[in-house]
Amino acid sequence: MRDRPLTRQGNIWEIRDVARRRLPSPLFDFLDGGAEDEWTLRRNIAAYDRWSLLPRTLSDVATIDTTTTVLGHKIDWPVMLAPTGMSRIFHPDGEMAIARAAAKAGTIYTLSTMSSFSMEEVGAVTAAPKWFQVYCFRDRELTREFLTRAKAAGYTGLVVTVDVPVPANRERDRRSGMTIPPKLTLSSVTKFAQRPGWVFDYLTNPPPILANVAHKIAEGSGGGAVSLPHYVNSQFDPSVTWRDIEWMVGQWNGPLIIKGILHPDDARNAHAIGAKAVIISNHGGRQLDAVSGSLDALPRIADAVGTDIELVLDGGIRRGTHVLKALALGAKACMIGRPYLYGLSAGGEAGVRRALTVLRDEVRRDMALVGACTVDEVTRSLINGAV
Ligand SMILES: Cc1cc2nc3c(=O)[nH]c(=O)nc-3n(C[C@H](O)[C@H](O)[C@H](O)COP(=O)(O)O)c2cc1C
């Protein structure tokens, strides 16, 4: 199906509507949904409503500079792309399209360990700075192999996700029969048949695989694509501790970022073991339900760590004003997950570009409206206490 530039879609919600119309419902639910009652999923967005902006006027906002630096990298605006697995299930160009769009938008893409193109393929697609996301796997040799490969493929930051000690309880996926990779079964065929464009793309392209670990299956069990997720699930290690992540800091020998921090004491621990940044995140409400919205957790963490460690926040960012609120409460930058996947599902690389453009335009306009010419000027004085 032809990709669309989505010129009529002027905000992330409108791009989401197109994604919903393009994807079979089990896939849209997998993208959009969260764990159990999805309280945290809703809370991630609702948390922004507890704060209001307090603009300054008459401060000459003729020139707005949205650039900032994260771990020494200059990015064109304070939003980066969070890691999301298996993007080829949403569009055949998957992670390649996302990496290209992120580079064109002047920001950093973090490739997921669960990607459907390999870290080497995506590493070669643009010269722009990229980060790689990894878990501390049960097989420490596999973990070490990933670090070596990521470094060789040019990734400059290592994001270690720590909020998946065990797989989550995603009830929408159970109800819809969603599997990774998707299987067209007798019971789901009617849902898929309603989206012939997606089905055509899916059937006329190579099946998505977990490209970074595909060789493990070839070496070991001799299974096909379906056994890859089982292999990866068996690699999640609930016994991982701070000591293991400290080991990874030493192995990586570069900036290491810990993703999935909500408690101020854990942010302090991250600094103590040598991490350079934390991503305040609840995995987009996809892991433990009933945890606070990411924004709710930010002020206490910012108070606890000061400038010792850089703070990045993801979860629920859908508007430029959400970015401004996170910056005002102490984040150095934000990340988005679903917003760029809506763009990918709706229109491939052009769709991701559209999602990034509308959000970036909002950030720029909102900075002018709040009276901040630079990202550093978005401080706590521009936000009104929780309501
Ligand atoms: C479809 C999907 C797949 C994801 N896969 C990963 C992953 O492989 N690794 C990871 O650390 N986080 C993963 N996440 C979580 C995101 O990195 C991020 O924390 C979350 O999407 C942010 O919330 P938002 O979607 O509201 O922006 C995934 C999220 C989604 C929606």
Coordinates of C-alpha atoms and ligand atoms in Angstrom, one line a residue:
M1 CA 0.0 0.0 0.0
R2 CA 1.3 3.5 -0.8
D3 CA 2.7 5.5 2.0
R4 CA 1.0 8.8 2.8
P5 CA 2.6 12.1 3.8
L6 CA -0.4 12.7 6.2
T7 CA -0.5 16.4 5.3
R8 CA -4.1 16.7 6.6
Q9 CA -3.2 15.4 10.0
G10 CA -2.2 18.2 12.3
N11 CA -1.6 16.5 15.6
I12 CA -0.6 13.2 17.1
W13 CA -4.2 12.2 17.8
E14 CA -5.2 12.7 14.2
I15 CA -2.3 10.5 13.1
R16 CA -3.4 7.9 15.6
D17 CA -6.8 7.8 14.0
V18 CA -5.2 7.0 10.6
A19 CA -3.1 4.2 12.3
R20 CA -6.3 2.8 13.8
R21 CA -7.9 2.7 10.3
R22 CA -4.8 1.0 8.7
L23 CA -3.9 -1.6 11.3
P24 CA -5.8 -4.8 12.0
S25 CA -7.4 -4.4 15.4
P26 CA -5.1 -6.9 17.2
L27 CA -2.1 -4.9 16.1
F28 CA -3.6 -1.6 16.9
D29 CA -4.5 -2.9 20.4
F30 CA -0.9 -4.2 20.8
L31 CA 0.5 -0.8 19.9
D32 CA -2.0 1.3 21.9
G33 CA -2.7 -0.8 24.9
G34 CA -1.1 -1.4 28.3
A35 CA -1.1 -3.8 31.2
E36 CA -4.2 -5.1 33.0
D37 CA -6.7 -2.3 33.7
E38 CA -4.5 0.2 31.8
W39 CA -4.7 2.7 34.7
T40 CA -1.1 3.7 34.3
L41 CA -1.6 4.0 30.6
R42 CA -4.3 6.5 31.1
R43 CA -2.5 8.2 34.1
N44 CA 0.6 8.8 31.9
I45 CA -1.4 11.2 29.8
A46 CA -3.7 12.5 32.6
A47 CA -0.6 13.5 34.7
Y48 CA 0.1 16.4 32.4
D49 CA -3.4 17.8 33.3
R50 CA -2.4 18.3 36.9
W51 CA 0.0 21.1 35.9
S52 CA -0.5 24.3 34.1
L53 CA 1.9 26.6 32.4
L54 CA 2.6 30.1 33.7
P55 CA 3.8 32.1 30.8
R56 CA 6.0 35.2 30.8
T57 CA 5.1 37.9 28.4
L58 CA 6.9 40.7 26.5
S59 CA 10.2 38.8 26.5
D60 CA 11.1 39.0 22.8
V61 CA 10.5 35.6 21.5
A62 CA 11.3 36.4 17.8
T63 CA 14.0 33.8 17.8
I64 CA 13.3 30.4 19.2
D65 CA 16.2 27.9 19.7
T66 CA 14.8 24.4 20.3
T67 CA 18.3 22.7 20.4
T68 CA 19.6 21.0 23.5
T69 CA 22.3 18.5 24.4
V70 CA 21.8 15.1 25.9
L71 CA 25.0 13.3 27.1
G72 CA 27.0 15.7 25.1
H73 CA 25.0 15.1 21.8
K74 CA 23.4 18.1 20.3
I75 CA 19.9 17.4 19.2
D76 CA 17.6 19.8 17.3
W77 CA 14.8 19.7 19.8
P78 CA 14.3 18.0 23.2
V79 CA 12.4 14.9 22.0
M80 CA 14.0 11.6 21.2
L81 CA 12.6 8.3 20.0
A82 CA 12.2 5.5 22.6
P83 CA 13.0 1.9 21.8
T84 CA 10.0 -0.1 20.5
G85 CA 10.3 -3.7 19.3
M86 CA 9.3 -5.5 16.1
S87 CA 8.4 -2.4 14.1
R88 CA 8.0 -4.3 10.9
I89 CA 4.7 -5.7 12.1
F90 CA 3.4 -2.1 11.7
H91 CA 5.0 -1.4 8.4
P92 CA 7.5 -3.3 6.2
D93 CA 10.1 -0.6 6.4
G94 CA 10.0 -0.8 10.3
E95 CA 13.1 0.4 12.1
M96 CA 14.8 1.6 8.9
A97 CA 12.1 4.1 8.2
I98 CA 12.1 5.3 11.9
A99 CA 15.9 5.7 11.9
R100 CA 15.8 7.7 8.7
A101 CA 13.0 9.9 9.9
A102 CA 14.7 10.6 13.3
A103 CA 17.9 11.6 11.5
K104 CA 16.0 14.0 9.3
A105 CA 14.3 15.4 12.4
G106 CA 17.7 16.0 14.0
T107 CA 17.2 13.7 17.0
I108 CA 18.3 10.4 18.4
Y109 CA 16.6 7.1 17.8
T110 CA 17.1 4.3 20.3
L111 CA 16.9 0.9 18.6
S112 CA 15.3 -1.9 20.6
T113 CA 17.0 -5.2 21.2
M114 CA 13.7 -6.7 19.9
S115 CA 14.0 -4.9 16.5
S116 CA 13.0 -6.6 13.3
F117 CA 16.0 -5.2 11.4
S118 CA 19.4 -6.0 12.9
M119 CA 21.4 -3.4 14.9
E120 CA 24.0 -3.6 12.1
E121 CA 21.4 -2.8 9.3
V122 CA 19.9 0.1 11.2
G123 CA 23.3 1.3 12.4
A124 CA 24.4 1.7 8.7
V125 CA 21.3 3.4 7.5
T126 CA 22.3 6.9 8.7
A127 CA 25.3 8.5 10.2
A128 CA 23.2 10.3 12.9
P129 CA 23.9 9.5 16.5
K130 CA 21.9 6.5 17.7
W131 CA 21.5 4.6 21.0
F132 CA 20.9 0.9 21.5
Q133 CA 18.5 -0.6 24.1
V134 CA 19.4 -3.9 25.8
Y135 CA 18.4 -6.0 28.7
C136 CA 20.7 -7.8 31.1
F137 CA 20.0 -11.2 29.7
R138 CA 20.2 -14.5 31.6
D139 CA 23.0 -15.4 29.2
R140 CA 25.6 -12.9 30.1
E141 CA 27.7 -13.9 27.1
L142 CA 24.8 -12.9 24.8
T143 CA 24.6 -9.6 26.8
R144 CA 28.3 -9.0 26.2
E145 CA 28.0 -10.0 22.6
F146 CA 25.2 -7.3 22.1
L147 CA 27.4 -4.6 23.7
T148 CA 30.3 -5.4 21.4
R149 CA 28.1 -5.5 18.3
A150 CA 26.4 -2.3 19.3
K151 CA 29.7 -0.5 19.7
A152 CA 31.0 -1.8 16.4
A153 CA 27.8 -0.8 14.6
G154 CA 28.2 2.8 15.8
Y155 CA 25.7 3.2 18.7
T156 CA 27.0 5.9 21.1
G157 CA 24.7 5.3 24.1
L158 CA 23.5 2.1 25.7
V159 CA 20.0 2.1 27.2
V160 CA 19.5 -0.7 29.7
T161 CA 15.8 -1.4 30.3
V162 CA 15.2 -2.5 33.9
D163 CA 11.4 -2.7 34.3
V164 CA 10.9 -6.1 32.7
P165 CA 12.1 -8.6 35.3
V166 CA 9.2 -10.7 34.1
P167 CA 6.8 -10.4 31.1
A168 CA 3.8 -8.2 31.8
N169 CA 0.1 -9.1 31.8
R170 CA -1.3 -7.5 28.7
E171 CA -4.9 -8.6 28.6
R172 CA -5.9 -6.9 25.4
D173 CA -3.4 -9.1 23.6
R174 CA -4.7 -12.3 25.3
R175 CA -8.2 -11.4 24.3
S176 CA -7.4 -10.5 20.7
G177 CA -5.1 -13.5 20.2
M178 CA -2.2 -11.2 19.3
T179 CA 1.1 -13.0 18.9
I180 CA 4.6 -11.9 17.9
P181 CA 4.9 -12.2 14.9
P182 CA 1.2 -12.0 14.1
K183 CA -0.5 -15.2 13.0
L184 CA -3.5 -15.2 10.7
T185 CA -5.7 -17.8 12.4
L186 CA -9.2 -18.9 11.7
S187 CA -10.5 -16.9 14.6
S188 CA -8.6 -13.7 13.7
V189 CA -9.0 -13.8 10.0
T190 CA -12.1 -11.6 9.9
K191 CA -10.2 -8.9 11.9
F192 CA -7.3 -9.0 9.5
A193 CA -9.5 -9.2 6.4
Q194 CA -10.9 -5.7 7.3
R195 CA -7.4 -4.3 6.6
P196 CA -6.4 -5.6 3.2
G197 CA -3.7 -3.0 2.7
W198 CA -1.8 -4.2 5.8
V199 CA -2.4 -7.9 4.8
F200 CA -1.0 -7.3 1.3
D201 CA 2.1 -5.6 2.8
Y202 CA 2.5 -8.4 5.3
L203 CA 2.2 -11.2 2.9
T204 CA 4.4 -9.7 0.2
N205 CA 7.3 -8.9 2.5
P206 CA 9.7 -11.2 4.4
P207 CA 8.1 -12.2 7.8
P208 CA 9.3 -10.0 10.7
I209 CA 11.9 -11.7 12.9
L210 CA 13.8 -10.7 16.0
A211 CA 16.8 -9.9 13.8
N212 CA 19.4 -9.4 16.6
V213 CA 19.0 -12.9 18.0
A214 CA 18.0 -14.8 14.8
H215 CA 21.5 -16.4 14.8
K216 CA 20.8 -17.9 18.2
I217 CA 17.9 -19.9 16.9
A218 CA 20.0 -21.0 13.8
E219 CA 22.7 -22.1 16.1
G220 CA 20.6 -23.8 18.7
S221 CA 17.0 -25.1 18.6
G222 CA 16.6 -25.2 14.9
G223 CA 13.2 -23.5 15.2
G224 CA 11.7 -20.9 12.9
A225 CA 10.5 -17.3 13.5
V226 CA 7.8 -18.4 16.0
S227 CA 10.3 -19.9 18.4
L228 CA 12.4 -16.6 18.6
P229 CA 10.0 -14.9 21.1
H230 CA 10.2 -18.0 23.2
Y231 CA 13.9 -17.9 23.2
V232 CA 13.9 -14.2 24.1
N233 CA 11.4 -14.6 26.8
S234 CA 13.6 -17.3 28.3
Q235 CA 16.4 -14.7 28.4
F236 CA 14.6 -12.3 30.8
D237 CA 16.3 -12.7 34.1
P238 CA 14.4 -11.8 37.3
S239 CA 17.5 -12.1 39.4
V240 CA 19.3 -9.1 37.9
T241 CA 20.5 -6.5 40.5
W242 CA 22.4 -3.2 40.5
R243 CA 25.6 -5.2 40.6
D244 CA 24.9 -6.7 37.1
I245 CA 24.2 -3.2 35.7
E246 CA 27.4 -2.0 37.2
W247 CA 29.1 -4.8 35.4
M248 CA 27.5 -3.6 32.2
V249 CA 28.7 0.0 32.8
G250 CA 32.3 -1.5 32.9
Q251 CA 31.7 -3.7 29.8
W252 CA 30.2 -0.9 27.7
N253 CA 32.8 1.8 28.4
G254 CA 30.6 4.6 27.2
P255 CA 27.5 6.5 28.4
L256 CA 25.0 4.1 29.9
I257 CA 21.4 5.1 30.5
I258 CA 19.0 3.2 32.7
K259 CA 15.4 3.0 31.5
G260 CA 12.5 2.3 33.7
I261 CA 13.2 4.4 36.9
L262 CA 10.4 5.7 39.0
H263 CA 11.8 5.8 42.6
P264 CA 14.2 8.6 43.7
D265 CA 16.4 6.1 45.5
D266 CA 16.8 4.1 42.3
A267 CA 17.8 7.3 40.4
R268 CA 20.5 7.8 43.2
N269 CA 21.6 4.2 42.8
A270 CA 21.9 4.7 39.0
H271 CA 24.3 7.6 39.6
A272 CA 26.2 5.7 42.2
I273 CA 27.0 2.8 39.8
G274 CA 28.2 5.2 37.0
A275 CA 25.1 5.6 34.8
K276 CA 25.1 8.9 33.0
A277 CA 21.3 9.3 32.6
V278 CA 18.1 7.7 33.7
I279 CA 14.9 7.5 31.7
I280 CA 11.9 8.0 34.0
S281 CA 9.5 5.6 32.5
N282 CA 6.9 3.0 33.2
H283 CA 7.3 1.4 29.8
G284 CA 4.3 3.4 28.5
G285 CA 2.0 1.7 31.0
R286 CA 2.9 -1.7 29.5
Q287 CA 4.5 -3.4 32.6
L288 CA 3.3 -2.9 36.1
D289 CA -0.2 -1.4 36.1
A290 CA -1.1 1.0 39.0
V291 CA 2.3 2.8 39.1
S292 CA 2.3 6.6 38.9
G293 CA 2.4 8.4 35.6
S294 CA 6.0 9.2 34.5
L295 CA 5.4 12.9 35.0
D296 CA 4.2 12.3 38.6
A297 CA 7.5 10.7 39.4
L298 CA 9.7 13.4 37.9
P299 CA 9.7 16.2 40.6
R300 CA 10.8 13.9 43.4
I301 CA 13.6 12.4 41.3
A302 CA 14.7 15.8 40.1
D303 CA 14.9 17.0 43.7
A304 CA 16.8 13.8 44.7
V305 CA 19.5 13.9 42.1
G306 CA 19.9 17.6 41.1
T307 CA 22.3 17.8 38.3
D308 CA 24.3 14.6 39.2
I309 CA 22.7 12.7 36.4
E310 CA 20.7 13.6 33.3
L311 CA 17.0 13.0 33.4
V312 CA 15.0 11.9 30.4
L313 CA 11.2 11.2 30.6
D314 CA 8.9 9.1 28.5
G315 CA 5.3 8.2 28.8
G316 CA 2.2 10.0 27.5
I317 CA 3.9 12.8 25.6
R318 CA 1.4 13.7 22.9
R319 CA 1.7 17.5 22.8
G320 CA 4.3 20.2 22.8
T321 CA 2.9 21.5 26.1
H322 CA 3.6 18.0 27.6
V323 CA 7.2 18.4 26.6
L324 CA 7.4 21.8 28.2
K325 CA 5.9 20.6 31.4
A326 CA 8.5 17.8 31.6
L327 CA 11.3 20.2 31.0
A328 CA 10.0 22.7 33.5
L329 CA 9.9 19.9 36.2
G330 CA 13.5 18.9 35.6
A331 CA 13.8 16.7 32.5
K332 CA 16.7 17.4 30.1
A333 CA 14.7 15.8 27.3
C334 CA 11.7 13.6 26.6
M335 CA 11.2 10.4 24.6
I336 CA 8.1 9.3 22.6
G337 CA 7.1 5.7 21.7
R338 CA 3.6 5.4 20.4
P339 CA 3.4 8.8 18.7
Y340 CA 6.1 7.8 16.1
L341 CA 4.6 4.3 15.8
Y342 CA 1.3 5.8 14.9
G343 CA 3.1 7.7 12.2
L344 CA 4.9 4.5 11.0
S345 CA 1.7 2.5 10.9
A346 CA -0.2 5.3 9.1
G347 CA 2.4 6.2 6.5
G348 CA 5.8 4.6 6.7
E349 CA 8.8 6.9 6.9
A350 CA 6.7 9.9 5.7
G351 CA 4.3 9.2 8.5
V352 CA 7.0 9.1 11.2
R353 CA 8.3 12.4 9.7
R354 CA 4.9 13.9 9.9
A355 CA 4.5 12.8 13.6
L356 CA 7.8 14.4 14.5
T357 CA 7.1 17.5 12.5
V358 CA 3.8 18.2 14.2
L359 CA 5.2 17.7 17.6
R360 CA 8.3 19.7 16.9
D361 CA 6.2 22.6 15.5
E362 CA 4.1 22.5 18.7
V363 CA 7.3 22.6 20.9
R364 CA 8.6 25.6 19.0
R365 CA 5.2 27.5 19.1
D366 CA 4.6 26.6 22.8
M367 CA 8.1 27.9 23.7
A368 CA 7.3 31.2 22.1
L369 CA 3.9 31.3 23.8
V370 CA 5.3 30.6 27.2
G371 CA 8.1 33.2 26.8
A372 CA 11.1 30.9 26.6
C373 CA 13.6 31.4 23.7
T374 CA 15.8 28.4 24.7
V375 CA 15.2 25.0 26.2
D376 CA 17.2 26.1 29.3
E377 CA 14.8 28.9 29.9
V378 CA 11.9 26.4 30.4
T379 CA 12.3 26.2 34.2
R380 CA 10.0 25.6 37.2
S381 CA 9.1 29.3 37.3
L382 CA 7.0 28.6 34.2
I383 CA 4.8 26.0 35.7
N384 CA 2.0 26.1 38.3
G385 CA 1.8 23.5 41.1
A386 CA -0.1 20.3 40.8
V387 CA -3.9 20.9 40.8
Ligands
LIG1 C1 4.7 -1.3 20.7 C2 5.7 -0.9 21.8 C3 6.9 -1.7 21.9 C4 7.8 -1.4 22.9 N1 9.0 -2.1 23.0 C5 9.9 -1.7 23.9 C6 11.2 -2.4 23.9 O1 11.5 -3.3 23.1 N2 12.1 -2.0 24.9 C7 11.8 -1.0 25.7 O2 12.7 -0.7 26.6 N3 10.7 -0.3 25.7 C8 9.7 -0.7 24.8 N4 8.5 0.0 24.8 C9 8.3 1.2 25.7 C10 8.8 2.5 25.1 O3 10.2 2.5 25.0 C11 8.4 3.7 25.9 O4 8.8 3.5 27.2 C12 6.9 4.0 25.9 O5 6.3 3.7 24.6 C13 6.7 5.5 26.2 O6 5.3 5.8 26.3 P1 4.5 6.4 25.1 O7 4.2 5.3 24.1 O8 3.3 6.9 25.8 O9 5.3 7.5 24.4 C14 7.6 -0.3 23.8 C15 6.4 0.5 23.6 C16 5.5 0.1 22.7 C17 4.2 1.0 22.5

